[in-house]
PDB file of C-alpha atoms and ligand atoms in Angstrom:
ATOM      1  CA  MET A  47       0.000   0.000   0.000  1.00  0.00           C
ATOM      2  CA  SER A  48       1.498   3.351  -1.066  1.00  0.00           C
ATOM      3  CA  LEU A  49       0.485   6.489   0.833  1.00  0.00           C
ATOM      4  CA  LEU A  50       0.072   9.376  -1.597  1.00  0.00           C
ATOM      5  CA  ILE A  51      -0.154  13.128  -1.775  1.00  0.00           C
ATOM      6  CA  LEU A  52      -1.600  14.106  -5.153  1.00  0.00           C
ATOM      7  CA  ASP A  53      -0.373  17.523  -6.302  1.00  0.00           C
ATOM      8  CA  THR A  54      -2.716  18.479  -9.108  1.00  0.00           C
ATOM      9  CA  ASP A  55      -4.223  21.156 -11.387  1.00  0.00           C
ATOM     10  CA  PRO A  56      -7.636  19.668 -12.244  1.00  0.00           C
ATOM     11  CA  GLY A  57      -7.905  19.386 -15.300  1.00  0.00           C
ATOM     12  CA  VAL A  58      -9.816  16.629 -17.098  1.00  0.00           C
ATOM     13  CA  ASP A  59      -7.038  14.020 -17.035  1.00  0.00           C
ATOM     14  CA  ASP A  60      -6.369  14.972 -13.402  1.00  0.00           C
ATOM     15  CA  ALA A  61     -10.029  14.101 -12.726  1.00  0.00           C
ATOM     16  CA  LEU A  62      -9.498  10.714 -14.399  1.00  0.00           C
ATOM     17  CA  ALA A  63      -6.441  10.209 -12.175  1.00  0.00           C
ATOM     18  CA  LEU A  64      -8.631  10.802  -9.091  1.00  0.00           C
ATOM     19  CA  LEU A  65     -11.219   8.370 -10.471  1.00  0.00           C
ATOM     20  CA  TYR A  66      -8.464   5.759 -10.873  1.00  0.00           C
ATOM     21  CA  LEU A  67      -7.138   6.501  -7.367  1.00  0.00           C
ATOM     22  CA  ARG A  68     -10.591   6.038  -5.889  1.00  0.00           C
ATOM     23  CA  ALA A  69     -10.800   2.578  -7.448  1.00  0.00           C
ATOM     24  CA  ARG A  70      -7.296   1.620  -6.289  1.00  0.00           C
ATOM     25  CA  ASN A  71      -8.270   2.515  -2.719  1.00  0.00           C
ATOM     26  CA  GLN A  72     -11.166   0.091  -2.569  1.00  0.00           C
ATOM     27  CA  GLN A  73     -11.180  -3.334  -1.036  1.00  0.00           C
ATOM     28  CA  LYS A  74     -10.489  -5.109  -4.325  1.00  0.00           C
ATOM     29  CA  TRP A  75      -7.201  -3.259  -4.960  1.00  0.00           C
ATOM     30  CA  PRO A  76      -6.106  -1.553  -1.739  1.00  0.00           C
ATOM     31  CA  ASP A  77      -2.747  -0.469  -3.180  1.00  0.00           C
ATOM     32  CA  LEU A  78      -2.966   3.357  -3.210  1.00  0.00           C
ATOM     33  CA  LYS A  79      -4.158   5.443  -0.268  1.00  0.00           C
ATOM     34  CA  LEU A  80      -4.693   9.158  -0.823  1.00  0.00           C
ATOM     35  CA  LEU A  81      -3.732  11.287   2.200  1.00  0.00           C
ATOM     36  CA  ALA A  82      -4.164  14.755   0.703  1.00  0.00           C
ATOM     37  CA  ILE A  83      -4.877  16.633  -2.507  1.00  0.00           C
ATOM     38  CA  THR A  84      -2.770  19.753  -3.041  1.00  0.00           C
ATOM     39  CA  THR A  85      -3.615  22.175  -5.809  1.00  0.00           C
ATOM     40  CA  VAL A  86      -1.600  24.362  -8.122  1.00  0.00           C
ATOM     41  CA  PHE A  87      -2.296  26.682 -11.068  1.00  0.00           C
ATOM     42  CA  GLY A  88      -1.900  25.071 -14.481  1.00  0.00           C
ATOM     43  CA  ASN A  89      -4.897  23.879 -16.435  1.00  0.00           C
ATOM     44  CA  ALA A  90      -6.682  26.928 -14.909  1.00  0.00           C
ATOM     45  CA  ASP A  91      -5.922  29.550 -12.252  1.00  0.00           C
ATOM     46  CA  VAL A  92      -5.525  28.185  -8.729  1.00  0.00           C
ATOM     47  CA  GLU A  93      -8.964  29.405  -7.552  1.00  0.00           C
ATOM     48  CA  THR A  94     -10.476  27.284 -10.309  1.00  0.00           C
ATOM     49  CA  THR A  95      -8.243  24.224  -9.851  1.00  0.00           C
ATOM     50  CA  THR A  96      -8.934  24.316  -6.089  1.00  0.00           C
ATOM     51  CA  ARG A  97     -12.703  24.626  -6.662  1.00  0.00           C
ATOM     52  CA  ASN A  98     -12.404  21.723  -9.120  1.00  0.00           C
ATOM     53  CA  ALA A  99     -10.477  19.597  -6.626  1.00  0.00           C
ATOM     54  CA  LEU A 100     -13.141  20.279  -3.974  1.00  0.00           C
ATOM     55  CA  TRP A 101     -15.872  19.459  -6.475  1.00  0.00           C
ATOM     56  CA  LEU A 102     -14.162  16.190  -7.470  1.00  0.00           C
ATOM     57  CA  ARG A 103     -13.678  15.311  -3.793  1.00  0.00           C
ATOM     58  CA  ALA A 104     -17.421  15.684  -3.213  1.00  0.00           C
ATOM     59  CA  ARG A 105     -18.476  14.087  -6.518  1.00  0.00           C
ATOM     60  CA  LEU A 106     -16.207  11.060  -6.105  1.00  0.00           C
ATOM     61  CA  GLY A 107     -16.802  10.700  -2.357  1.00  0.00           C
ATOM     62  CA  LEU A 108     -13.126  11.098  -1.414  1.00  0.00           C
ATOM     63  CA  SER A 109     -12.149  11.759   2.188  1.00  0.00           C
ATOM     64  CA  ALA A 110      -8.677  13.257   1.617  1.00  0.00           C
ATOM     65  CA  PRO A 111      -8.503  16.991   2.423  1.00  0.00           C
ATOM     66  CA  VAL A 112      -7.748  19.581  -0.264  1.00  0.00           C
ATOM     67  CA  TYR A 113      -5.073  22.245   0.319  1.00  0.00           C
ATOM     68  CA  ARG A 114      -4.700  25.218  -1.973  1.00  0.00           C
ATOM     69  CA  GLY A 115      -1.252  25.801  -3.440  1.00  0.00           C
ATOM     70  CA  ALA A 116       0.701  28.139  -5.682  1.00  0.00           C
ATOM     71  CA  ALA A 117      -1.077  30.696  -7.859  1.00  0.00           C
ATOM     72  CA  GLU A 118       2.004  31.668  -9.876  1.00  0.00           C
ATOM     73  CA  PRO A 119       5.277  30.126 -11.054  1.00  0.00           C
ATOM     74  CA  LEU A 120       8.379  30.789  -8.932  1.00  0.00           C
ATOM     75  CA  THR A 121       9.837  33.572 -11.050  1.00  0.00           C
ATOM     76  CA  ARG A 122       7.714  34.374 -14.097  1.00  0.00           C
ATOM     77  CA  PRO A 123       4.117  35.370 -14.788  1.00  0.00           C
ATOM     78  CA  ARG A 124       1.525  32.623 -15.213  1.00  0.00           C
ATOM     79  CA  GLY A 125       0.674  31.702 -18.787  1.00  0.00           C
ATOM     80  CA  LEU A 126      -2.831  31.564 -20.234  1.00  0.00           C
ATOM     81  CA  SER A 127      -5.132  28.729 -19.158  1.00  0.00           C
ATOM     82  CA  PRO A 128      -5.583  26.073 -21.882  1.00  0.00           C
ATOM     83  CA  LYS A 129      -9.366  26.500 -22.145  1.00  0.00           C
ATOM     84  CA  HIS A 130      -9.336  24.894 -25.593  1.00  0.00           C
ATOM     85  CA  VAL A 131      -8.210  21.637 -23.916  1.00  0.00           C
ATOM     86  CA  HIS A 132      -9.844  21.579 -20.456  1.00  0.00           C
ATOM     87  CA  GLY A 133     -12.820  23.889 -21.079  1.00  0.00           C
ATOM     88  CA  GLU A 134     -13.840  27.226 -19.551  1.00  0.00           C
ATOM     89  CA  ASN A 135     -14.189  25.652 -16.089  1.00  0.00           C
ATOM     90  CA  GLY A 136     -11.129  23.379 -16.304  1.00  0.00           C
ATOM     91  CA  LEU A 137     -13.260  20.235 -16.117  1.00  0.00           C
ATOM     92  CA  GLY A 138     -14.425  19.918 -19.691  1.00  0.00           C
ATOM     93  CA  ASP A 139     -17.346  22.286 -19.040  1.00  0.00           C
ATOM     94  CA  LEU A 140     -19.134  19.600 -17.066  1.00  0.00           C
ATOM     95  CA  ASP A 141     -22.028  21.035 -15.028  1.00  0.00           C
ATOM     96  CA  LEU A 142     -20.470  21.579 -11.585  1.00  0.00           C
ATOM     97  CA  SER A 143     -23.636  22.644  -9.774  1.00  0.00           C
ATOM     98  CA  GLY A 144     -25.150  20.333  -7.193  1.00  0.00           C
ATOM     99  CA  ALA A 145     -22.551  18.911  -4.879  1.00  0.00           C
ATOM    100  CA  PRO A 146     -22.078  21.174  -1.796  1.00  0.00           C
ATOM    101  CA  LEU A 147     -18.379  21.911  -1.420  1.00  0.00           C
ATOM    102  CA  SER A 148     -16.433  21.829   1.831  1.00  0.00           C
ATOM    103  CA  PRO A 149     -13.820  24.558   2.213  1.00  0.00           C
ATOM    104  CA  ALA A 150     -10.172  23.875   1.469  1.00  0.00           C
ATOM    105  CA  GLY A 151      -8.026  22.960   4.478  1.00  0.00           C
ATOM    106  CA  SER A 152      -6.041  25.672   6.206  1.00  0.00           C
ATOM    107  CA  GLY A 153      -2.420  26.340   5.307  1.00  0.00           C
ATOM    108  CA  ALA A 154      -0.612  26.459   2.003  1.00  0.00           C
ATOM    109  CA  ALA A 155      -0.156  23.262   0.018  1.00  0.00           C
ATOM    110  CA  HIS A 156       3.638  23.229   0.359  1.00  0.00           C
ATOM    111  CA  GLU A 157       3.394  23.634   4.154  1.00  0.00           C
ATOM    112  CA  ARG A 158       0.979  20.714   4.415  1.00  0.00           C
ATOM    113  CA  ILE A 159       3.270  18.614   2.183  1.00  0.00           C
ATOM    114  CA  ILE A 160       6.146  19.312   4.594  1.00  0.00           C
ATOM    115  CA  ASP A 161       4.021  18.458   7.660  1.00  0.00           C
ATOM    116  CA  LEU A 162       2.691  15.220   6.186  1.00  0.00           C
ATOM    117  CA  VAL A 163       6.068  14.000   4.967  1.00  0.00           C
ATOM    118  CA  ARG A 164       7.773  14.801   8.274  1.00  0.00           C
ATOM    119  CA  ALA A 165       5.009  13.020  10.191  1.00  0.00           C
ATOM    120  CA  ARG A 166       5.475   9.776   8.216  1.00  0.00           C
ATOM    121  CA  PRO A 167       9.164   9.544   7.258  1.00  0.00           C
ATOM    122  CA  ARG A 168       9.862   7.472   4.123  1.00  0.00           C
ATOM    123  CA  GLU A 169       6.217   6.376   3.854  1.00  0.00           C
ATOM    124  CA  ILE A 170       4.730   8.955   1.479  1.00  0.00           C
ATOM    125  CA  THR A 171       4.994   9.201  -2.287  1.00  0.00           C
ATOM    126  CA  ILE A 172       4.201  12.594  -3.808  1.00  0.00           C
ATOM    127  CA  VAL A 173       2.534  12.254  -7.206  1.00  0.00           C
ATOM    128  CA  ALA A 174       2.736  15.577  -9.050  1.00  0.00           C
ATOM    129  CA  ILE A 175       0.513  15.962 -12.107  1.00  0.00           C
ATOM    130  CA  GLY A 176       0.644  19.728 -12.531  1.00  0.00           C
ATOM    131  CA  PRO A 177       3.399  22.381 -12.538  1.00  0.00           C
ATOM    132  CA  LEU A 178       6.036  21.637  -9.881  1.00  0.00           C
ATOM    133  CA  THR A 179       5.805  24.928  -7.976  1.00  0.00           C
ATOM    134  CA  ASN A 180       4.459  23.471  -4.699  1.00  0.00           C
ATOM    135  CA  LEU A 181       7.202  20.847  -4.632  1.00  0.00           C
ATOM    136  CA  ALA A 182       9.900  23.461  -5.222  1.00  0.00           C
ATOM    137  CA  LEU A 183       8.435  25.669  -2.456  1.00  0.00           C
ATOM    138  CA  ALA A 184       8.432  22.680  -0.088  1.00  0.00           C
ATOM    139  CA  LEU A 185      12.104  21.984  -0.900  1.00  0.00           C
ATOM    140  CA  ARG A 186      13.068  25.640  -0.415  1.00  0.00           C
ATOM    141  CA  ALA A 187      11.299  25.838   2.960  1.00  0.00           C
ATOM    142  CA  ALA A 188      12.351  22.389   4.207  1.00  0.00           C
ATOM    143  CA  PRO A 189      15.222  20.750   2.292  1.00  0.00           C
ATOM    144  CA  ASP A 190      15.006  17.772   4.698  1.00  0.00           C
ATOM    145  CA  VAL A 191      11.793  16.583   3.004  1.00  0.00           C
ATOM    146  CA  ALA A 192      13.941  15.294   0.123  1.00  0.00           C
ATOM    147  CA  GLY A 193      15.332  12.619   2.423  1.00  0.00           C
ATOM    148  CA  LEU A 194      11.976  11.856   4.017  1.00  0.00           C
ATOM    149  CA  VAL A 195       9.754  10.883   1.062  1.00  0.00           C
ATOM    150  CA  ALA A 196       9.323   7.343  -0.224  1.00  0.00           C
ATOM    151  CA  GLY A 197       9.368   8.809  -3.734  1.00  0.00           C
ATOM    152  CA  VAL A 198       8.214  11.535  -6.089  1.00  0.00           C
ATOM    153  CA  THR A 199       6.400  10.578  -9.294  1.00  0.00           C
ATOM    154  CA  ILE A 200       5.884  13.324 -11.848  1.00  0.00           C
ATOM    155  CA  MET A 201       3.798  13.501 -14.996  1.00  0.00           C
ATOM    156  CA  GLY A 202       5.877  15.867 -17.038  1.00  0.00           C
ATOM    157  CA  GLY A 203       8.601  16.395 -19.552  1.00  0.00           C
ATOM    158  CA  ALA A 204       9.247  15.589 -23.181  1.00  0.00           C
ATOM    159  CA  PHE A 205      12.407  14.126 -24.702  1.00  0.00           C
ATOM    160  CA  ALA A 206      11.205  13.807 -28.301  1.00  0.00           C
ATOM    161  CA  ALA A 207       8.404  16.336 -28.874  1.00  0.00           C
ATOM    162  CA  GLY A 208       6.499  18.766 -26.660  1.00  0.00           C
ATOM    163  CA  ASN A 209       2.812  19.608 -26.488  1.00  0.00           C
ATOM    164  CA  VAL A 210       2.854  23.351 -25.726  1.00  0.00           C
ATOM    165  CA  THR A 211       5.920  24.106 -27.848  1.00  0.00           C
ATOM    166  CA  PRO A 212       7.774  21.770 -30.204  1.00  0.00           C
ATOM    167  CA  PHE A 213      10.158  21.110 -27.294  1.00  0.00           C
ATOM    168  CA  ALA A 214       8.268  21.389 -24.010  1.00  0.00           C
ATOM    169  CA  GLU A 215       5.500  19.655 -22.109  1.00  0.00           C
ATOM    170  CA  ALA A 216       2.903  21.787 -20.283  1.00  0.00           C
ATOM    171  CA  ASN A 217       3.625  20.916 -16.629  1.00  0.00           C
ATOM    172  CA  ILE A 218       7.357  21.640 -17.007  1.00  0.00           C
ATOM    173  CA  HIS A 219       6.868  24.655 -19.307  1.00  0.00           C
ATOM    174  CA  ASN A 220       4.418  26.220 -16.818  1.00  0.00           C
ATOM    175  CA  ASP A 221       7.217  26.552 -14.239  1.00  0.00           C
ATOM    176  CA  PRO A 222      10.597  25.496 -15.633  1.00  0.00           C
ATOM    177  CA  GLU A 223      12.561  26.928 -12.707  1.00  0.00           C
ATOM    178  CA  ALA A 224      10.522  24.837 -10.260  1.00  0.00           C
ATOM    179  CA  ALA A 225      11.020  21.745 -12.415  1.00  0.00           C
ATOM    180  CA  ALA A 226      14.784  22.335 -12.540  1.00  0.00           C
ATOM    181  CA  GLU A 227      14.933  22.596  -8.731  1.00  0.00           C
ATOM    182  CA  VAL A 228      12.786  19.499  -8.220  1.00  0.00           C
ATOM    183  CA  LEU A 229      14.843  17.387 -10.643  1.00  0.00           C
ATOM    184  CA  ALA A 230      18.098  18.543  -9.056  1.00  0.00           C
ATOM    185  CA  ALA A 231      17.028  17.653  -5.497  1.00  0.00           C
ATOM    186  CA  PRO A 232      18.304  14.500  -3.775  1.00  0.00           C
ATOM    187  CA  TRP A 233      15.019  12.591  -3.658  1.00  0.00           C
ATOM    188  CA  PRO A 234      13.990   9.528  -5.658  1.00  0.00           C
ATOM    189  CA  VAL A 235      12.152  10.879  -8.712  1.00  0.00           C
ATOM    190  CA  THR A 236      10.243   8.967 -11.369  1.00  0.00           C
ATOM    191  CA  LEU A 237       9.374  11.047 -14.425  1.00  0.00           C
ATOM    192  CA  VAL A 238       6.526  10.033 -16.745  1.00  0.00           C
ATOM    193  CA  PRO A 239       6.958  12.204 -19.859  1.00  0.00           C
ATOM    194  CA  LEU A 240       4.925  12.645 -23.030  1.00  0.00           C
ATOM    195  CA  ASP A 241       7.176  10.046 -24.689  1.00  0.00           C
ATOM    196  CA  ALA A 242       5.241   7.455 -22.641  1.00  0.00           C
ATOM    197  CA  THR A 243       1.878   9.115 -22.055  1.00  0.00           C
ATOM    198  CA  MET A 244       1.045   9.992 -25.676  1.00  0.00           C
ATOM    199  CA  SER A 245       0.496   6.291 -26.403  1.00  0.00           C
ATOM    200  CA  CYS A 246      -2.045   5.967 -23.541  1.00  0.00           C
ATOM    201  CA  VAL A 247      -5.323   6.826 -25.234  1.00  0.00           C
ATOM    202  CA  LEU A 248      -8.897   6.351 -24.057  1.00  0.00           C
ATOM    203  CA  THR A 249     -10.552   6.015 -27.458  1.00  0.00           C
ATOM    204  CA  ASN A 250     -13.983   7.504 -28.062  1.00  0.00           C
ATOM    205  CA  ALA A 251     -15.319   4.010 -28.805  1.00  0.00           C
ATOM    206  CA  LYS A 252     -14.049   2.646 -25.481  1.00  0.00           C
ATOM    207  CA  ALA A 253     -15.304   5.755 -23.651  1.00  0.00           C
ATOM    208  CA  GLY A 254     -18.724   5.022 -25.161  1.00  0.00           C
ATOM    209  CA  GLU A 255     -18.550   1.445 -23.820  1.00  0.00           C
ATOM    210  CA  LEU A 256     -17.473   2.739 -20.393  1.00  0.00           C
ATOM    211  CA  ALA A 257     -20.538   5.000 -20.333  1.00  0.00           C
ATOM    212  CA  GLN A 258     -22.718   1.862 -20.291  1.00  0.00           C
ATOM    213  CA  GLN A 259     -20.810   0.307 -17.385  1.00  0.00           C
ATOM    214  CA  GLY A 260     -21.960   2.216 -14.324  1.00  0.00           C
ATOM    215  CA  GLU A 261     -21.427   5.482 -12.516  1.00  0.00           C
ATOM    216  CA  ALA A 262     -17.634   5.713 -12.823  1.00  0.00           C
ATOM    217  CA  GLY A 263     -17.642   4.831 -16.507  1.00  0.00           C
ATOM    218  CA  ARG A 264     -20.386   7.367 -17.194  1.00  0.00           C
ATOM    219  CA  PHE A 265     -18.342  10.015 -15.368  1.00  0.00           C
ATOM    220  CA  ALA A 266     -15.195   9.167 -17.382  1.00  0.00           C
ATOM    221  CA  HIS A 267     -17.186   9.389 -20.605  1.00  0.00           C
ATOM    222  CA  ASP A 268     -18.969  12.634 -19.804  1.00  0.00           C
ATOM    223  CA  ILE A 269     -15.964  14.565 -18.517  1.00  0.00           C
ATOM    224  CA  THR A 270     -13.809  13.656 -21.536  1.00  0.00           C
ATOM    225  CA  ARG A 271     -16.144  14.715 -24.362  1.00  0.00           C
ATOM    226  CA  GLY A 272     -14.705  18.240 -24.768  1.00  0.00           C
ATOM    227  CA  TYR A 273     -11.141  17.114 -23.954  1.00  0.00           C
ATOM    228  CA  ALA A 274     -11.329  14.451 -26.691  1.00  0.00           C
ATOM    229  CA  LYS A 275     -12.025  17.198 -29.242  1.00  0.00           C
ATOM    230  CA  ALA A 276      -8.593  18.684 -28.461  1.00  0.00           C
ATOM    231  CA  TYR A 277      -7.125  15.284 -29.415  1.00  0.00           C
ATOM    232  CA  GLU A 278      -9.304  14.849 -32.497  1.00  0.00           C
ATOM    233  CA  ARG A 279      -6.560  13.220 -34.554  1.00  0.00           C
ATOM    234  CA  LEU A 280      -6.327  10.414 -31.954  1.00  0.00           C
ATOM    235  CA  ASP A 281     -10.102   9.744 -31.954  1.00  0.00           C
ATOM    236  CA  GLY A 282      -9.902   9.743 -28.161  1.00  0.00           C
ATOM    237  CA  CYS A 283      -8.015  11.459 -25.365  1.00  0.00           C
ATOM    238  CA  VAL A 284      -4.681  10.999 -23.652  1.00  0.00           C
ATOM    239  CA  LEU A 285      -4.448   9.626 -20.107  1.00  0.00           C
ATOM    240  CA  HIS A 286      -1.362  11.675 -19.144  1.00  0.00           C
ATOM    241  CA  ASP A 287      -2.014  11.966 -15.420  1.00  0.00           C
ATOM    242  CA  VAL A 288      -3.441   8.461 -15.040  1.00  0.00           C
ATOM    243  CA  ALA A 289      -0.151   7.139 -16.468  1.00  0.00           C
ATOM    244  CA  ALA A 290       1.768   8.637 -13.526  1.00  0.00           C
ATOM    245  CA  LEU A 291      -0.348   6.584 -11.099  1.00  0.00           C
ATOM    246  CA  VAL A 292      -0.155   3.451 -13.213  1.00  0.00           C
ATOM    247  CA  SER A 293       3.622   3.739 -13.142  1.00  0.00           C
ATOM    248  CA  LEU A 294       3.249   2.986  -9.398  1.00  0.00           C
ATOM    249  CA  THR A 295       0.748   0.138  -9.693  1.00  0.00           C
ATOM    250  CA  ARG A 296       1.922  -1.458 -12.964  1.00  0.00           C
ATOM    251  CA  PRO A 297       5.597  -0.473 -13.529  1.00  0.00           C
ATOM    252  CA  GLU A 298       6.041  -3.419 -15.886  1.00  0.00           C
ATOM    253  CA  LEU A 299       3.964  -1.541 -18.480  1.00  0.00           C
ATOM    254  CA  PHE A 300       6.857   0.922 -18.956  1.00  0.00           C
ATOM    255  CA  GLU A 301      10.390   0.922 -20.303  1.00  0.00           C
ATOM    256  CA  THR A 302      12.574   2.895 -17.919  1.00  0.00           C
ATOM    257  CA  ARG A 303      15.911   4.659 -18.331  1.00  0.00           C
ATOM    258  CA  VAL A 304      17.762   5.932 -15.271  1.00  0.00           C
ATOM    259  CA  ALA A 305      19.887   9.058 -15.799  1.00  0.00           C
ATOM    260  CA  PRO A 306      20.153  12.696 -14.701  1.00  0.00           C
ATOM    261  CA  VAL A 307      17.657  15.037 -16.383  1.00  0.00           C
ATOM    262  CA  SER A 308      18.098  18.750 -17.054  1.00  0.00           C
ATOM    263  CA  VAL A 309      15.461  21.414 -17.772  1.00  0.00           C
ATOM    264  CA  ALA A 310      15.950  24.362 -20.138  1.00  0.00           C
ATOM    265  CA  THR A 311      15.106  27.582 -18.282  1.00  0.00           C
ATOM    266  CA  SER A 312      15.641  30.046 -21.149  1.00  0.00           C
ATOM    267  CA  GLY A 313      15.605  30.314 -24.919  1.00  0.00           C
ATOM    268  CA  GLU A 314      13.357  28.739 -27.505  1.00  0.00           C
ATOM    269  CA  ARG A 315      13.715  25.342 -25.789  1.00  0.00           C
ATOM    270  CA  LEU A 316      12.265  26.725 -22.516  1.00  0.00           C
ATOM    271  CA  GLY A 317      10.847  23.841 -20.483  1.00  0.00           C
ATOM    272  CA  GLN A 318      12.454  21.087 -22.534  1.00  0.00           C
ATOM    273  CA  THR A 319      13.747  18.101 -20.564  1.00  0.00           C
ATOM    274  CA  ALA A 320      16.993  16.536 -21.753  1.00  0.00           C
ATOM    275  CA  TRP A 321      19.492  13.945 -20.528  1.00  0.00           C
ATOM    276  CA  GLY A 322      21.821  15.660 -18.073  1.00  0.00           C
ATOM    277  CA  GLU A 323      25.558  15.313 -17.494  1.00  0.00           C
ATOM    278  CA  ASP A 324      25.356  15.318 -13.722  1.00  0.00           C
ATOM    279  CA  GLY A 325      22.859  15.557 -10.873  1.00  0.00           C
ATOM    280  CA  PRO A 326      20.684  12.922  -9.264  1.00  0.00           C
ATOM    281  CA  ALA A 327      19.586   9.950 -11.350  1.00  0.00           C
ATOM    282  CA  VAL A 328      15.918  10.094 -12.389  1.00  0.00           C
ATOM    283  CA  SER A 329      13.866   7.026 -13.388  1.00  0.00           C
ATOM    284  CA  VAL A 330      12.335   8.080 -16.689  1.00  0.00           C
ATOM    285  CA  ARG A 331       9.399   6.033 -17.978  1.00  0.00           C
ATOM    286  CA  LEU A 332      10.469   6.482 -21.550  1.00  0.00           C
ATOM    287  CA  ARG A 333       7.905   4.263 -23.227  1.00  0.00           C
ATOM    288  CA  ALA A 334       4.590   2.704 -22.213  1.00  0.00           C
ATOM    289  CA  ASP A 335       2.482  -0.155 -23.463  1.00  0.00           C
ATOM    290  CA  GLY A 336      -0.281   2.385 -24.058  1.00  0.00           C
ATOM    291  CA  ALA A 337      -2.934  -0.117 -25.142  1.00  0.00           C
ATOM    292  CA  ALA A 338      -2.398  -2.227 -22.015  1.00  0.00           C
ATOM    293  CA  LEU A 339      -2.379   0.873 -19.821  1.00  0.00           C
ATOM    294  CA  ALA A 340      -5.635   2.197 -21.278  1.00  0.00           C
ATOM    295  CA  ARG A 341      -7.223  -1.256 -20.884  1.00  0.00           C
ATOM    296  CA  HIS A 342      -6.010  -1.399 -17.284  1.00  0.00           C
ATOM    297  CA  PHE A 343      -7.569   2.029 -16.640  1.00  0.00           C
ATOM    298  CA  ARG A 344     -10.925   0.985 -18.118  1.00  0.00           C
ATOM    299  CA  GLU A 345     -11.012  -2.317 -16.245  1.00  0.00           C
ATOM    300  CA  THR A 346     -10.089  -0.587 -12.984  1.00  0.00           C
ATOM    301  CA  VAL A 347     -12.694   2.165 -13.082  1.00  0.00           C
ATOM    302  CA  ALA A 348     -15.576   0.264 -14.737  1.00  0.00           C
TER     303      ALA A 348
HETATM  304  O1  RIB B 599       1.028  17.811 -20.600  1.00  0.00           O
HETATM  305  C1  RIB B 599       0.028  17.109 -19.942  1.00  0.00           C
HETATM  306  C2  RIB B 599      -0.170  17.638 -18.539  1.00  0.00           C
HETATM  307  O2  RIB B 599      -0.534  19.011 -18.611  1.00  0.00           O
HETATM  308  C3  RIB B 599      -1.262  16.957 -17.758  1.00  0.00           C
HETATM  309  O3  RIB B 599      -0.921  16.950 -16.399  1.00  0.00           O
HETATM  310  C4  RIB B 599      -2.436  17.864 -18.002  1.00  0.00           C
HETATM  311  O4  RIB B 599      -3.410  17.739 -16.994  1.00  0.00           O
HETATM  312  C5  RIB B 599      -1.800  19.219 -18.006  1.00  0.00           C
HETATM  313  O5  RIB B 599      -1.643  19.657 -16.681  1.00  0.00           O
HETATM  314 CA1   CA B 600      -2.553  17.793 -14.742  1.00  0.00          CA
END
């Protein structure tokens, strides 16, 4: 059983990651336990991603508290929200009325990350599926956390081709300085870049089948209809953030290379990840069996 903090910018594929987490915390597969959800800007501003996290908590019946995190990157202004991908409300323009929302927990996300990790040394894995600002703030405020986590798993990076520029992936590009600090810190990092996630597609046909298979499948179908339009050429949508969680539960679905990773923090390659000369070794999930991963996702949530 892995104890997790999910650092997230919900986000349609972030919502699918929470749906997957909920299933992996049930009696049938008690392998992931969610301790807290921490939010960050990214797919929308942080007010919106925090509201979305609180809405998903209520909608999915999760008990983990939500803590609001960074509104801006460490050193540069926040970029525009990708409304063409995640909708005006960040959750595929799903109707968010109905569920009464509890307030976010008190304290900033990075402070709660520090408290939780210090309280359970070497037990907690941080799974980061948004920009890495909260993790960098936690490291700056408490460098000891690097030695106290069980691991850090990140959806982010691109070695071949980016998705927001030809070179860079969104989560890294949204705060490259934070990513550089996080990848240079002495903690055990697993990186799940676009090179692996782009093959992990929930096809429209399979989403249609899921919609007939109960509440969770209907939710996965409904929330991905707008998001799938952004991936029209794939006839489906990419399970980026789900792949980060599956790299914990089904590591055999990935090919992994272990090497230092650098992040470009200036120039036209801003946010690009590349193999580094020195620094801590990072486990990079360089390729995935995307068909098996997508099947595993469907079978888990259905
Ligand atoms: O590049 C894909 C990543 O950017 C995913 O985490 C998605 O949710 C967006 O944040
Ligand atoms: Ca995300």
